[in-house]
Amino acid sequence: MFNRNEKLSDYVKLYPMVAFLIIINLLVYLAGLVPSIRIEILNYGAAANWLIADGEYWRIITAVFIHGGFLHILSNMFWLYVFGPELEKIAGKLRFFTIYMMSGIIGNVATYFVQGPEYVSVGASGAIFGILGAFLALVYYTRKIFPQLRQMIVPLAVISVIITFLQPNVNATAHIAGLLTGAAFGFINFHPKNIIKWREQRQKRS
């Protein structure tokens, strides 16, 4: 399920929303390699709580596409590259995009309310944890017919949460809020009857 062996052209064709999100994140990161541009990106896009409080609400969105360094974006884009396609295949482009963005946004909103006014954060980790949360909902719905998914996702989720609280400079609030948001969307949307209906609709359109 999560073994990605498609050619790049096939990957983009099969999973256009995942590919789009990876490209946007990479473009922002590459632009930020120019020091003067990176300063502007951080000044106008990072989720700085005191600036959000002053009315710069767009930061809860833009911060989802900004990363703190190479390892930061490598980790998040690896997770998106590996786990995003299956979720996009199941949910469809629009639902997948909604899960991803709302998990990232709500993660930043939670950070605003939980962390102090001086707190600044960037990154897609909340959105990535939202994907993981959505898979946990799928684990629940498929626990009897597809136990292999539970054996893979549940330990991964537990380890990811533990690591969240062990690593320094990690926005644990965004991670947990993103996880819960993705799970909520998953429980609402991923009932097996809905998935069967979506597949029938796609077959009619194809």
GROMACS .gro file of C-alpha atoms in nm:
model
  206
    1MET     CA    1   0.000   0.000   0.000
    2PHE     CA    2   0.275   0.246   0.094
    3ASN     CA    3   0.547   0.111  -0.135
    4ARG     CA    4   0.597   0.395  -0.383
    5ASN     CA    5   0.751   0.256  -0.700
    6GLU     CA    6   0.575   0.466  -0.964
    7LYS     CA    7   0.767   0.665  -1.218
    8LEU     CA    8   0.761   1.038  -1.148
    9SER     CA    9   0.529   1.111  -1.441
   10ASP     CA   10   0.288   0.839  -1.328
   11TYR     CA   11   0.301   0.961  -0.969
   12VAL     CA   12   0.202   1.315  -1.072
   13LYS     CA   13  -0.078   1.182  -1.292
   14LEU     CA   14  -0.216   0.941  -1.032
   15TYR     CA   15  -0.185   1.169  -0.728
   16PRO     CA   16  -0.211   1.526  -0.857
   17MET     CA   17  -0.299   1.689  -0.524
   18VAL     CA   18  -0.012   1.526  -0.337
   19ALA     CA   19   0.223   1.625  -0.619
   20PHE     CA   20   0.088   1.982  -0.616
   21LEU     CA   21   0.144   2.018  -0.241
   22ILE     CA   22   0.497   1.876  -0.260
   23ILE     CA   23   0.583   2.113  -0.545
   24ILE     CA   24   0.450   2.420  -0.361
   25ASN     CA   25   0.643   2.330  -0.047
   26LEU     CA   26   0.963   2.271  -0.244
   27LEU     CA   27   0.927   2.596  -0.440
   28VAL     CA   28   0.887   2.794  -0.119
   29TYR     CA   29   1.188   2.618   0.032
   30LEU     CA   30   1.404   2.672  -0.277
   31ALA     CA   31   1.308   3.039  -0.292
   32GLY     CA   32   1.408   3.066   0.072
   33LEU     CA   33   1.760   2.952  -0.008
   34VAL     CA   34   1.817   3.309  -0.120
   35PRO     CA   35   1.882   3.484   0.216
   36SER     CA   36   1.697   3.805   0.134
   37ILE     CA   37   1.393   3.615   0.009
   38ARG     CA   38   1.396   3.384   0.312
   39ILE     CA   39   1.384   3.685   0.543
   40GLU     CA   40   1.076   3.811   0.359
   41ILE     CA   41   0.911   3.468   0.363
   42LEU     CA   42   0.958   3.440   0.740
   43ASN     CA   43   0.866   3.802   0.808
   44TYR     CA   44   0.536   3.777   0.621
   45GLY     CA   45   0.451   3.408   0.642
   46ALA     CA   46   0.560   3.251   0.972
   47ALA     CA   47   0.295   3.187   1.237
   48ALA     CA   48   0.409   3.447   1.489
   49ASN     CA   49   0.145   3.454   1.760
   50TRP     CA   50   0.177   3.823   1.846
   51LEU     CA   51   0.131   3.917   1.479
   52ILE     CA   52  -0.168   3.686   1.443
   53ALA     CA   53  -0.314   3.861   1.745
   54ASP     CA   54  -0.266   4.191   1.560
   55GLY     CA   55  -0.487   4.067   1.277
   56GLU     CA   56  -0.239   3.896   1.042
   57TYR     CA   57  -0.456   3.586   1.024
   58TRP     CA   58  -0.315   3.466   0.691
   59ARG     CA   59  -0.013   3.340   0.882
   60ILE     CA   60  -0.203   3.035   1.007
   61ILE     CA   61  -0.223   2.930   0.640
   62THR     CA   62   0.108   3.046   0.496
   63ALA     CA   63   0.311   2.890   0.778
   64VAL     CA   64   0.195   2.546   0.660
   65PHE     CA   65   0.412   2.591   0.348
   66ILE     CA   66   0.727   2.723   0.519
   67HIS     CA   67   0.999   2.502   0.668
   68GLY     CA   68   1.285   2.568   0.903
   69GLY     CA   69   1.558   2.384   0.713
   70PHE     CA   70   1.650   2.095   0.486
   71LEU     CA   71   1.584   1.814   0.735
   72HIS     CA   72   1.252   1.974   0.830
   73ILE     CA   73   1.115   1.979   0.475
   74LEU     CA   74   1.277   1.644   0.389
   75SER     CA   75   1.096   1.474   0.676
   76ASN     CA   76   0.757   1.629   0.602
   77MET     CA   77   0.772   1.579   0.227
   78PHE     CA   78   0.886   1.218   0.269
   79TRP     CA   79   0.578   1.149   0.480
   80LEU     CA   80   0.356   1.328   0.230
   81TYR     CA   81   0.517   1.144  -0.063
   82VAL     CA   82   0.473   0.801   0.096
   83PHE     CA   83   0.142   0.827   0.281
   84GLY     CA   84  -0.042   1.096   0.088
   85PRO     CA   85  -0.116   0.897  -0.231
   86GLU     CA   86  -0.322   0.623  -0.068
   87LEU     CA   87  -0.531   0.878   0.117
   88GLU     CA   88  -0.586   1.084  -0.198
   89LYS     CA   89  -0.687   0.764  -0.381
   90ILE     CA   90  -0.943   0.681  -0.112
   91ALA     CA   91  -1.078   1.027  -0.036
   92GLY     CA   92  -1.038   1.203  -0.370
   93LYS     CA   93  -0.847   1.521  -0.446
   94LEU     CA   94  -1.077   1.773  -0.276
   95ARG     CA   95  -1.131   1.574   0.044
   96PHE     CA   96  -0.760   1.500   0.069
   97PHE     CA   97  -0.674   1.867   0.024
   98THR     CA   98  -0.932   1.958   0.289
   99ILE     CA   99  -0.790   1.710   0.540
  100TYR     CA  100  -0.435   1.829   0.475
  101MET     CA  101  -0.503   2.201   0.490
  102MET     CA  102  -0.753   2.198   0.777
  103SER     CA  103  -0.520   1.982   0.988
  104GLY     CA  104  -0.236   2.228   0.928
  105ILE     CA  105  -0.455   2.534   0.988
  106ILE     CA  106  -0.621   2.400   1.302
  107GLY     CA  107  -0.279   2.296   1.427
  108ASN     CA  108  -0.166   2.658   1.395
  109VAL     CA  109  -0.488   2.791   1.550
  110ALA     CA  110  -0.438   2.557   1.847
  111THR     CA  111  -0.078   2.677   1.874
  112TYR     CA  112  -0.202   3.036   1.886
  113PHE     CA  113  -0.431   2.963   2.180
  114VAL     CA  114  -0.205   2.721   2.369
  115GLN     CA  115   0.141   2.875   2.327
  116GLY     CA  116   0.252   3.218   2.444
  117PRO     CA  117   0.233   3.537   2.236
  118GLU     CA  118   0.607   3.520   2.159
  119TYR     CA  119   0.578   3.175   1.998
  120VAL     CA  120   0.669   3.140   1.630
  121SER     CA  121   0.621   2.825   1.423
  122VAL     CA  122   0.648   2.705   1.064
  123GLY     CA  123   0.603   2.375   0.887
  124ALA     CA  124   0.358   2.123   0.746
  125SER     CA  125   0.384   1.885   1.042
  126GLY     CA  126   0.030   1.952   1.161
  127ALA     CA  127  -0.100   1.869   0.812
  128ILE     CA  128   0.117   1.556   0.798
  129PHE     CA  129  -0.017   1.442   1.134
  130GLY     CA  130  -0.364   1.506   0.992
  131ILE     CA  131  -0.295   1.245   0.725
  132LEU     CA  132  -0.190   1.005   0.999
  133GLY     CA  133  -0.507   1.084   1.194
  134ALA     CA  134  -0.722   1.016   0.887
  135PHE     CA  135  -0.553   0.677   0.853
  136LEU     CA  136  -0.639   0.602   1.216
  137ALA     CA  137  -1.004   0.651   1.125
  138LEU     CA  138  -0.958   0.410   0.836
  139VAL     CA  139  -0.796   0.164   1.078
  140TYR     CA  140  -1.112   0.178   1.289
  141TYR     CA  141  -1.346   0.120   0.997
  142THR     CA  142  -1.137  -0.158   0.842
  143ARG     CA  143  -1.022  -0.327   1.165
  144LYS     CA  144  -1.198  -0.653   1.080
  145ILE     CA  145  -1.145  -0.672   0.705
  146PHE     CA  146  -0.797  -0.520   0.680
  147PRO     CA  147  -0.604  -0.584   1.006
  148GLN     CA  148  -0.272  -0.526   0.828
  149LEU     CA  149  -0.347  -0.154   0.815
  150ARG     CA  150  -0.390  -0.146   1.194
  151GLN     CA  151  -0.062  -0.331   1.245
  152MET     CA  152   0.116  -0.067   1.039
  153ILE     CA  153  -0.057   0.260   1.130
  154VAL     CA  154  -0.119   0.227   1.505
  155PRO     CA  155   0.247   0.166   1.603
  156LEU     CA  156   0.351   0.443   1.365
  157ALA     CA  157   0.106   0.685   1.526
  158VAL     CA  158   0.217   0.592   1.878
  159ILE     CA  159   0.586   0.629   1.793
  160SER     CA  160   0.525   0.960   1.616
  161VAL     CA  161   0.342   1.104   1.916
  162ILE     CA  162   0.614   0.987   2.155
  163ILE     CA  163   0.887   1.138   1.937
  164THR     CA  164   0.690   1.463   1.926
  165PHE     CA  165   0.737   1.507   2.300
  166LEU     CA  166   1.099   1.391   2.306
  167GLN     CA  167   1.246   1.610   2.031
  168PRO     CA  168   1.341   1.971   2.100
  169ASN     CA  169   1.199   2.262   1.899
  170VAL     CA  170   0.892   2.068   1.790
  171ASN     CA  171   0.545   2.222   1.788
  172ALA     CA  172   0.372   1.942   1.978
  173THR     CA  173   0.049   2.142   1.992
  174ALA     CA  174   0.024   2.152   1.611
  175HIS     CA  175   0.111   1.783   1.586
  176ILE     CA  176  -0.160   1.670   1.826
  177ALA     CA  177  -0.421   1.915   1.697
  178GLY     CA  178  -0.345   1.807   1.340
  179LEU     CA  179  -0.371   1.440   1.434
  180LEU     CA  180  -0.710   1.493   1.600
  181THR     CA  181  -0.837   1.705   1.312
  182GLY     CA  182  -0.741   1.442   1.055
  183ALA     CA  183  -0.900   1.170   1.266
  184ALA     CA  184  -1.222   1.373   1.300
  185PHE     CA  185  -1.244   1.427   0.926
  186GLY     CA  186  -1.172   1.060   0.873
  187PHE     CA  187  -1.441   0.939   1.112
  188ILE     CA  188  -1.696   1.170   0.949
  189ASN     CA  189  -1.607   1.083   0.589
  190PHE     CA  190  -1.455   0.736   0.573
  191HIS     CA  191  -1.744   0.512   0.663
  192PRO     CA  192  -1.721   0.214   0.422
  193LYS     CA  193  -2.055   0.309   0.264
  194ASN     CA  194  -1.912   0.649   0.170
  195ILE     CA  195  -1.599   0.497   0.018
  196ILE     CA  196  -1.806   0.254  -0.191
  197LYS     CA  197  -2.026   0.542  -0.308
  198TRP     CA  198  -1.720   0.751  -0.406
  199ARG     CA  199  -1.577   0.461  -0.606
  200GLU     CA  200  -1.905   0.412  -0.791
  201GLN     CA  201  -1.917   0.783  -0.873
  202ARG     CA  202  -1.561   0.775  -1.009
  203GLN     CA  203  -1.639   0.471  -1.222
  204LYS     CA  204  -1.940   0.650  -1.372
  205ARG     CA  205  -1.725   0.954  -1.457
  206SER     CA  206  -1.446   0.745  -1.611
   0.00000   0.00000   0.00000
